Amino acid sequence: MALIPSVARLPQLSPVALLSFVVVAAIVAALLPYSDAIRLAASPDATILTPQLDVLRQLGAQSGSGFAGFKSWTAAGSPAKCAKYAGVTCDAEGRITGINVTAANLKGPIDALSKLDALEFLDLSSNGEVKALPQSLTKLKKLKHLDVYNCWIEGQIPSFLGQLTALTYLSIGGNPLDGAVPSSLGSLVNLVSLNIAGTGEDGVGGPLPSSFANLKKLKELYLRNNRFNGKLPDFIGDLTNLEQLMVSKNYWEGPIPKTLSKLKKLKYLGLRETALEGEIPTFLGTLDKLTYLSLSDTRLYGEVPKALNGLVNLKELYLQNGWFYGPLPNLSNLKKLTEIDLTDNYFSGPVPAFLLRVKSVSISGNYFSGSAAALPCSDQFSIDRNCLSAAPAKCGGVASQRSTADCNKFCGTAMAAGACSGKGVCVLDMEQMLDTQAFVPICKCEKGYWASHNKLRCSKNNTSMEI
């Protein structure tokens, strides 16, 4: 079995050196995730067939001397052993089974590739002059791996890709795509990895096609940086082989669907920069294979559930720029945690001891209280803009913390006694906070008492609506 070497990395290796690399790379590839490599039966000593070589020569010639494989692909003479042609793998009959020309200055059009009927692996990623996928690629019935990431392919995702039903890996992300995702991609029932990540501009949008419910073999789904909207579909929870679900930077709304609780193999979950709302569901704590969880920059709010203590394999937790408040629970079971970012929320109370053993911590921009004297503040442990006392000079001193007035008005810290007239408790009006994008403390008054006009006092005088 062999890993296909990239022509961009190996532009002018001799056949012997190229073969040696392939053997070593095959050993390394066995340790990589599926998405990093595909292994093919390779015969480097087979002589490439003339019609197959003609395709290479055509592509090499139209790409010009700037193409990294130009010399080997366009060399004159009779067909040679397959190992001579950088980035190419052949079968025993001399038919091309794999091409890896990533970041090699290859230029389109690429229609000639449709003549390679034994092709199983095609990586054209980061060749910005490819620009289009011809429909003739549907002739490649054996194609399992197609990577055209960052090839400057514009417009809508071609619906004919749904005819390549042998595909196990499809990456068409990193291109200036738009429009809706064609439902025909739901026919790719053998897909293990699907990457439609956008570029951060424009992007594909609309609801995710319901036909994606057919992709039961998926392990990796990348949809970030696009314009998907509506609710995150319940059927994603039925894709129970998922290990990576990265759907950040979209317009998803509503709560995190309960069906995600079925994704027991999930290792990476990215939901940041979306309009998802509601409290963090406790079922996330049952996804104990998770190593990465990002819920930053959303409309999620409330206290962090103690159930997250079940994420015993978690290494990275990101909750920054959110609406989370209350004391942070003691997540002492997260012994593998190396990075946690809680920046710019409404957390209060003492700094939990478990944070002291985490390599990289940011609690900046919250309302944590208590003494900072024992905190290991540094570039890797950021504590500014809180309500901490005794902040050492190395932490920025007292000037790095919030003012006393700022801290005293916040629920959960040193709020002045009687702020709610002793007849109520201070709470955060999350609905108003989400609407105004600003801090809104209010009093929740006892029965028979009403909030004053500024909602920060409780009195017998009914001058405003009862909370």
XYZ file of C-alpha atoms in Angstrom:
467
model
C 0.000 0.000 0.000
C 1.324 3.492 -0.745
C 0.692 7.080 0.168
C 0.591 9.330 -2.880
C 3.392 11.913 -2.583
C 2.597 15.494 -3.430
C 4.264 16.790 -6.566
C 4.604 20.172 -4.862
C 6.775 18.639 -2.187
C 8.647 16.270 -4.515
C 9.070 18.096 -7.823
C 12.296 16.560 -9.081
C 13.092 13.378 -7.136
C 14.800 10.510 -8.919
C 12.768 7.317 -9.310
C 14.814 5.602 -6.585
C 14.413 8.491 -4.130
C 10.734 8.829 -4.928
C 10.143 5.132 -4.330
C 12.003 5.276 -1.015
C 9.845 8.179 0.104
C 6.675 6.332 -0.820
C 7.644 3.297 1.264
C 8.439 5.414 4.338
C 5.346 7.572 3.863
C 3.150 4.489 3.728
C 4.280 3.566 7.231
C 3.601 7.088 8.504
C 0.231 7.238 6.734
C -1.006 4.283 8.705
C -0.851 6.491 11.804
C -2.771 9.410 10.272
C -6.529 10.110 10.289
C -8.460 9.110 7.210
C -8.556 12.659 5.906
C -4.765 12.929 5.764
C -4.082 10.081 3.351
C -5.528 7.360 1.193
C -3.511 4.233 0.527
C -3.601 2.600 -2.875
C -2.166 -0.572 -4.340
C 0.839 0.891 -6.171
C 3.185 -0.540 -8.792
C 5.995 2.008 -9.203
C 7.878 -0.299 -11.583
C 4.939 -0.584 -14.000
C 5.389 1.272 -17.284
C 2.754 3.932 -17.654
C 0.382 3.413 -20.583
C 0.792 5.842 -23.488
C -2.808 7.217 -23.384
C -2.391 7.825 -19.649
C 0.920 9.605 -20.191
C -0.722 11.761 -22.845
C -3.064 13.139 -20.166
C -0.132 14.086 -17.955
C 1.669 15.724 -20.861
C -1.412 17.731 -21.788
C -1.938 18.985 -18.241
C 1.757 19.698 -17.787
C 2.059 21.589 -21.053
C -0.969 23.800 -20.464
C 0.269 24.604 -16.942
C 3.682 25.744 -18.192
C 7.116 25.656 -16.620
C 5.807 27.068 -13.338
C 4.099 23.732 -12.695
C 6.100 21.767 -10.113
C 5.788 18.531 -12.090
C 6.513 20.134 -15.450
C 9.839 18.380 -16.144
C 8.731 14.843 -15.305
C 5.262 15.102 -16.863
C 6.339 16.687 -20.135
C 9.663 14.892 -20.709
C 10.103 13.591 -24.253
C 10.596 9.924 -25.045
C 8.796 6.654 -24.549
C 6.642 5.977 -21.530
C 8.746 5.192 -18.465
C 8.146 3.527 -15.122
C 5.404 5.198 -13.141
C 7.825 6.183 -10.369
C 9.399 8.712 -12.753
C 6.296 10.883 -12.784
C 6.158 12.977 -9.614
C 2.899 12.824 -7.706
C 1.566 9.882 -9.720
C 0.662 6.338 -8.670
C -0.142 3.504 -11.102
C -1.523 0.002 -10.923
C 0.232 -3.080 -12.282
C -1.181 -2.451 -15.784
C 0.313 1.043 -15.939
C -2.990 2.869 -15.434
C -2.925 5.954 -13.253
C -4.747 5.367 -9.973
C -3.655 8.448 -8.066
C -2.551 12.043 -8.652
C -1.380 14.422 -5.930
C -0.488 17.850 -7.297
C -1.328 20.011 -4.313
C -0.025 23.615 -4.450
C 1.838 22.885 -7.695
C 0.667 25.732 -9.984
C -1.464 23.376 -12.057
C -3.765 25.207 -14.438
C -7.151 24.194 -15.789
C -9.133 23.139 -17.637
C -8.887 19.616 -16.246
C -11.274 17.805 -18.595
C -8.477 15.472 -19.699
C -8.568 13.773 -16.295
C -11.822 12.088 -17.286
C -9.771 9.738 -19.493
C -8.108 8.187 -16.451
C -10.766 5.549 -15.836
C -8.781 3.819 -13.054
C -8.299 7.006 -11.040
C -9.137 6.590 -7.360
C -7.268 9.483 -5.730
C -7.196 13.086 -6.981
C -5.745 15.922 -4.917
C -5.630 19.266 -6.733
C -5.880 21.399 -3.597
C -4.370 24.895 -3.514
C -4.045 25.225 -7.273
C -5.797 28.542 -7.814
C -5.880 28.246 -11.604
C -8.078 25.125 -11.720
C -11.215 27.314 -11.390
C -13.843 24.822 -12.584
C -14.927 21.206 -12.244
C -16.033 19.753 -15.601
C -19.011 17.433 -15.719
C -16.834 14.896 -17.536
C -15.378 13.976 -14.150
C -18.495 11.851 -13.635
C -16.756 9.253 -15.840
C -14.379 8.544 -12.969
C -16.509 5.806 -11.442
C -13.694 4.515 -9.210
C -12.812 7.891 -7.709
C -12.741 7.672 -3.913
C -10.826 10.795 -2.924
C -11.440 14.229 -4.473
C -9.758 17.290 -2.987
C -10.207 20.635 -4.762
C -9.850 22.805 -1.668
C -8.722 26.365 -2.469
C -8.815 26.020 -6.270
C -10.802 29.224 -6.879
C -13.873 27.332 -8.029
C -16.708 29.864 -8.175
C -20.487 29.642 -8.166
C -22.654 26.813 -6.966
C -21.423 23.385 -5.981
C -21.946 21.217 -9.096
C -24.867 18.866 -8.572
C -23.214 16.220 -10.759
C -20.756 15.491 -7.939
C -23.561 13.381 -6.499
C -22.908 10.876 -9.300
C -19.451 10.040 -7.949
C -20.907 7.478 -5.587
C -17.588 5.732 -4.849
C -16.312 8.864 -3.085
C -15.278 8.422 0.518
C -13.575 11.824 0.772
C -14.770 15.099 -0.759
C -13.216 18.476 -0.057
C -14.576 21.401 -2.055
C -14.117 23.975 0.689
C -11.938 27.060 0.608
C -13.505 28.212 -2.667
C -15.710 31.276 -3.376
C -18.889 29.223 -3.611
C -22.444 30.459 -3.229
C -26.031 29.268 -3.498
C -27.556 26.234 -1.850
C -25.829 22.910 -1.362
C -27.284 20.463 -3.901
C -29.344 17.685 -2.385
C -27.596 15.281 -4.776
C -24.623 15.180 -2.379
C -26.847 13.054 -0.169
C -26.307 10.263 -2.701
C -22.658 9.980 -1.655
C -23.482 7.336 0.916
C -19.881 6.120 1.151
C -18.530 9.480 2.290
C -16.383 9.382 5.388
C -15.209 13.003 5.169
C -16.996 16.033 3.699
C -15.488 19.511 3.670
C -17.560 22.448 2.408
C -15.862 25.057 4.605
C -16.197 28.567 3.207
C -13.655 31.329 2.800
C -15.192 33.773 5.262
C -16.760 35.780 2.434
C -20.074 34.898 0.806
C -20.369 31.114 1.080
C -23.041 28.533 0.498
C -26.240 28.968 2.459
C -29.798 27.999 3.202
C -30.813 24.993 5.260
C -28.690 21.881 5.172
C -30.280 19.428 2.695
C -32.318 16.714 4.402
C -30.657 14.203 2.057
C -27.530 14.519 4.220
C -29.321 12.188 6.625
C -28.202 9.409 4.247
C -24.508 10.006 4.975
C -24.344 7.448 7.758
C -20.624 6.714 7.292
C -19.502 10.295 7.856
C -16.747 10.778 10.401
C -15.834 14.351 9.486
C -18.207 17.172 8.549
C -16.787 20.665 7.974
C -19.300 23.424 7.169
C -17.708 26.449 8.869
C -17.497 29.960 7.378
C -20.693 29.798 5.348
C -24.253 31.129 5.369
C -26.204 28.106 6.528
C -29.287 29.166 8.458
C -32.267 27.762 10.277
C -31.996 25.233 13.046
C -29.130 22.819 13.231
C -30.909 19.747 11.807
C -31.971 16.994 14.169
C -30.798 14.368 11.669
C -27.170 15.244 12.419
C -27.662 13.228 15.580
C -28.335 10.175 13.421
C -24.862 10.405 11.862
C -23.533 8.385 14.757
C -20.088 7.763 13.254
C -19.231 11.467 13.406
C -15.946 12.245 15.109
C -15.604 15.856 13.929
C -18.507 18.277 13.569
C -17.228 21.750 12.737
C -20.110 24.046 11.788
C -18.960 27.363 13.249
C -19.398 30.800 11.669
C -22.856 30.220 10.221
C -26.347 31.510 10.975
C -27.712 28.488 12.834
C -30.363 29.472 15.349
C -32.414 27.906 18.101
C -31.144 25.507 20.754
C -28.444 22.892 20.337
C -30.494 19.875 19.202
C -30.952 17.098 21.740
C -30.185 14.527 19.060
C -26.492 15.431 19.292
C -26.486 13.365 22.474
C -26.293 10.293 20.214
C -22.893 11.266 18.815
C -20.922 9.132 21.248
C -17.832 9.020 18.991
C -17.586 12.807 18.651
C -14.138 14.259 19.386
C -14.402 17.782 17.951
C -17.479 20.017 18.218
C -17.280 23.563 16.888
C -20.404 25.758 17.177
C -18.818 29.184 17.634
C -19.999 32.388 15.952
C -23.557 31.218 15.361
C -26.957 32.399 16.614
C -27.557 29.239 18.643
C -29.356 30.133 21.860
C -30.547 28.739 25.138
C -28.607 27.174 27.965
C -25.717 24.760 27.504
C -27.471 21.379 27.441
C -26.394 18.936 30.119
C -26.243 16.095 27.593
C -23.007 17.549 26.228
C -21.407 16.114 29.342
C -22.169 12.607 28.112
C -20.028 13.029 24.980
C -16.976 11.764 26.803
C -14.819 11.338 23.684
C -14.765 15.111 23.120
C -11.310 16.676 23.079
C -12.386 20.056 21.629
C -15.519 22.091 22.396
C -16.159 25.655 21.209
C -19.359 27.515 22.108
C -17.923 31.025 21.826
C -19.657 34.051 20.286
C -23.167 32.609 20.368
C -26.454 33.520 22.073
C -26.066 30.659 24.537
C -26.395 31.801 28.137
C -26.736 30.737 31.731
C -24.585 28.800 34.141
C -22.099 26.229 32.931
C -23.614 22.864 33.872
C -21.728 20.627 36.281
C -22.425 17.830 33.795
C -19.452 19.032 31.723
C -17.347 17.315 34.362
C -18.062 14.175 32.352
C -15.839 15.354 29.488
C -12.833 13.492 30.837
C -10.925 13.630 27.529
C -11.467 17.346 26.889
C -8.310 19.293 26.040
C -9.721 22.605 24.764
C -12.802 24.507 25.974
C -13.797 27.861 24.478
C -16.679 29.917 25.910
C -15.428 33.454 25.258
C -17.591 36.427 24.243
C -20.747 34.862 25.591
C -23.578 35.319 28.063
C -22.505 32.801 30.673
C -22.764 33.782 34.328
C -22.706 32.524 37.870
C -19.930 30.650 39.617
C -17.861 28.382 37.397
C -18.346 24.798 38.598
C -15.385 22.813 39.806
C -14.594 20.823 36.655
C -11.885 18.856 38.415
C -12.449 15.730 36.316
C -11.105 17.496 33.226
C -7.561 16.371 33.945
C -6.504 16.499 30.291
C -7.611 20.119 29.839
C -4.773 22.248 28.450
C -6.645 25.375 27.337
C -9.764 27.179 28.543
C -10.968 30.610 27.425
C -13.776 32.301 29.374
C -12.992 35.857 28.225
C -15.763 38.464 28.279
C -18.614 36.755 30.066
C -20.398 37.340 33.401
C -18.802 34.665 35.579
C -18.563 35.570 39.258
C -17.494 34.106 42.570
C -14.064 32.670 43.398
C -11.656 31.396 40.762
C -11.970 27.568 40.858
C -8.841 25.708 41.933
C -8.895 23.343 38.944
C -7.893 26.241 36.662
C -4.500 26.448 38.365
C -3.316 23.244 36.693
C -4.483 24.184 33.176
C -1.661 25.297 30.884
C -3.468 28.173 29.137
C -6.264 30.098 30.901
C -8.116 33.334 30.236
C -10.765 34.577 32.653
C -10.399 38.207 31.528
C -13.478 40.406 31.331
C -15.618 38.688 33.967
C -16.653 39.386 37.583
C -14.612 36.790 39.457
C -13.912 37.895 43.032
C -11.573 36.990 45.871
C -7.832 37.345 46.188
C -5.564 37.141 43.148
C -2.405 36.864 45.232
C -1.968 33.137 44.577
C -2.971 33.160 40.917
C -0.171 32.349 38.412
C -1.020 35.272 36.143
C 1.064 35.488 32.968
C 0.604 35.466 29.222
C -0.781 31.972 29.765
C -3.052 32.915 32.694
C -4.954 36.146 32.005
C -7.015 37.668 34.849
C -7.548 41.357 33.942
C -10.931 43.129 34.141
C -12.373 41.147 37.032
C -13.242 42.016 40.627
C -10.179 40.389 42.167
C -8.353 41.926 45.102
C -4.636 41.912 45.820
C -3.730 41.586 42.162
C 0.113 41.493 42.080
C 2.074 43.918 39.967
C 2.990 41.144 37.549
C -0.741 40.780 36.913
C -1.204 44.470 36.236
C -2.011 45.333 39.830
C -5.242 46.918 41.027
C -5.459 49.019 37.870
C -5.998 45.858 35.819
C -9.268 45.117 37.648
C -12.751 46.591 37.389
C -13.681 49.553 39.501
C -15.413 49.037 42.840
C -18.539 50.738 41.460
C -18.586 48.401 38.489
C -18.200 45.349 40.701
C -20.793 46.474 43.256
C -23.557 46.726 40.683
C -23.058 43.202 39.420
C -25.138 40.268 40.606
C -23.064 37.629 42.336
C -20.172 39.814 43.489
C -19.941 42.417 46.243
C -23.277 44.031 45.418
C -24.170 46.643 48.026
C -26.355 45.324 50.816
C -29.998 46.146 50.276
C -29.646 46.862 46.580
C -32.913 45.028 46.088
C -34.261 46.514 49.376
C -33.857 43.131 51.035
C -37.032 41.987 49.325
C -35.598 40.401 46.211
C -32.550 38.870 44.593
C -30.427 40.214 41.780
C -30.570 38.292 38.515
C -29.414 38.952 34.980
C -32.118 39.769 32.455
C -30.763 37.534 29.714
C -33.509 38.405 27.235
C -32.672 42.100 27.504
C -28.949 41.404 27.449
C -29.215 39.426 24.243
C -31.336 42.145 22.653
C -29.217 45.085 23.772
C -25.818 43.343 23.835
C -25.262 44.995 27.219
C -25.130 44.045 30.897
C -28.659 44.195 32.435
C -28.988 43.331 36.154
C -32.518 43.439 37.600
C -34.261 42.538 40.853
C -36.501 39.519 41.073
C -38.801 40.653 43.854
C -40.588 38.682 46.529
C -44.343 38.246 46.326
C -46.111 41.495 47.166
C -43.148 43.636 46.056
C -42.508 45.217 42.697
C -39.420 46.409 40.898
C -38.830 50.118 40.629
C -38.610 51.918 37.330
C -34.941 50.998 36.938
C -35.653 47.447 38.132
C -32.914 47.652 40.773
C -35.156 48.192 43.809
C -38.077 46.284 45.262
C -40.843 48.178 46.993
C -44.497 48.004 48.032
C -45.307 50.773 45.613
C -46.496 49.153 42.395
C -44.987 51.613 39.952
C -43.926 49.070 37.386
C -44.644 45.596 36.200
C -43.929 42.750 38.588
C -40.888 40.720 37.622
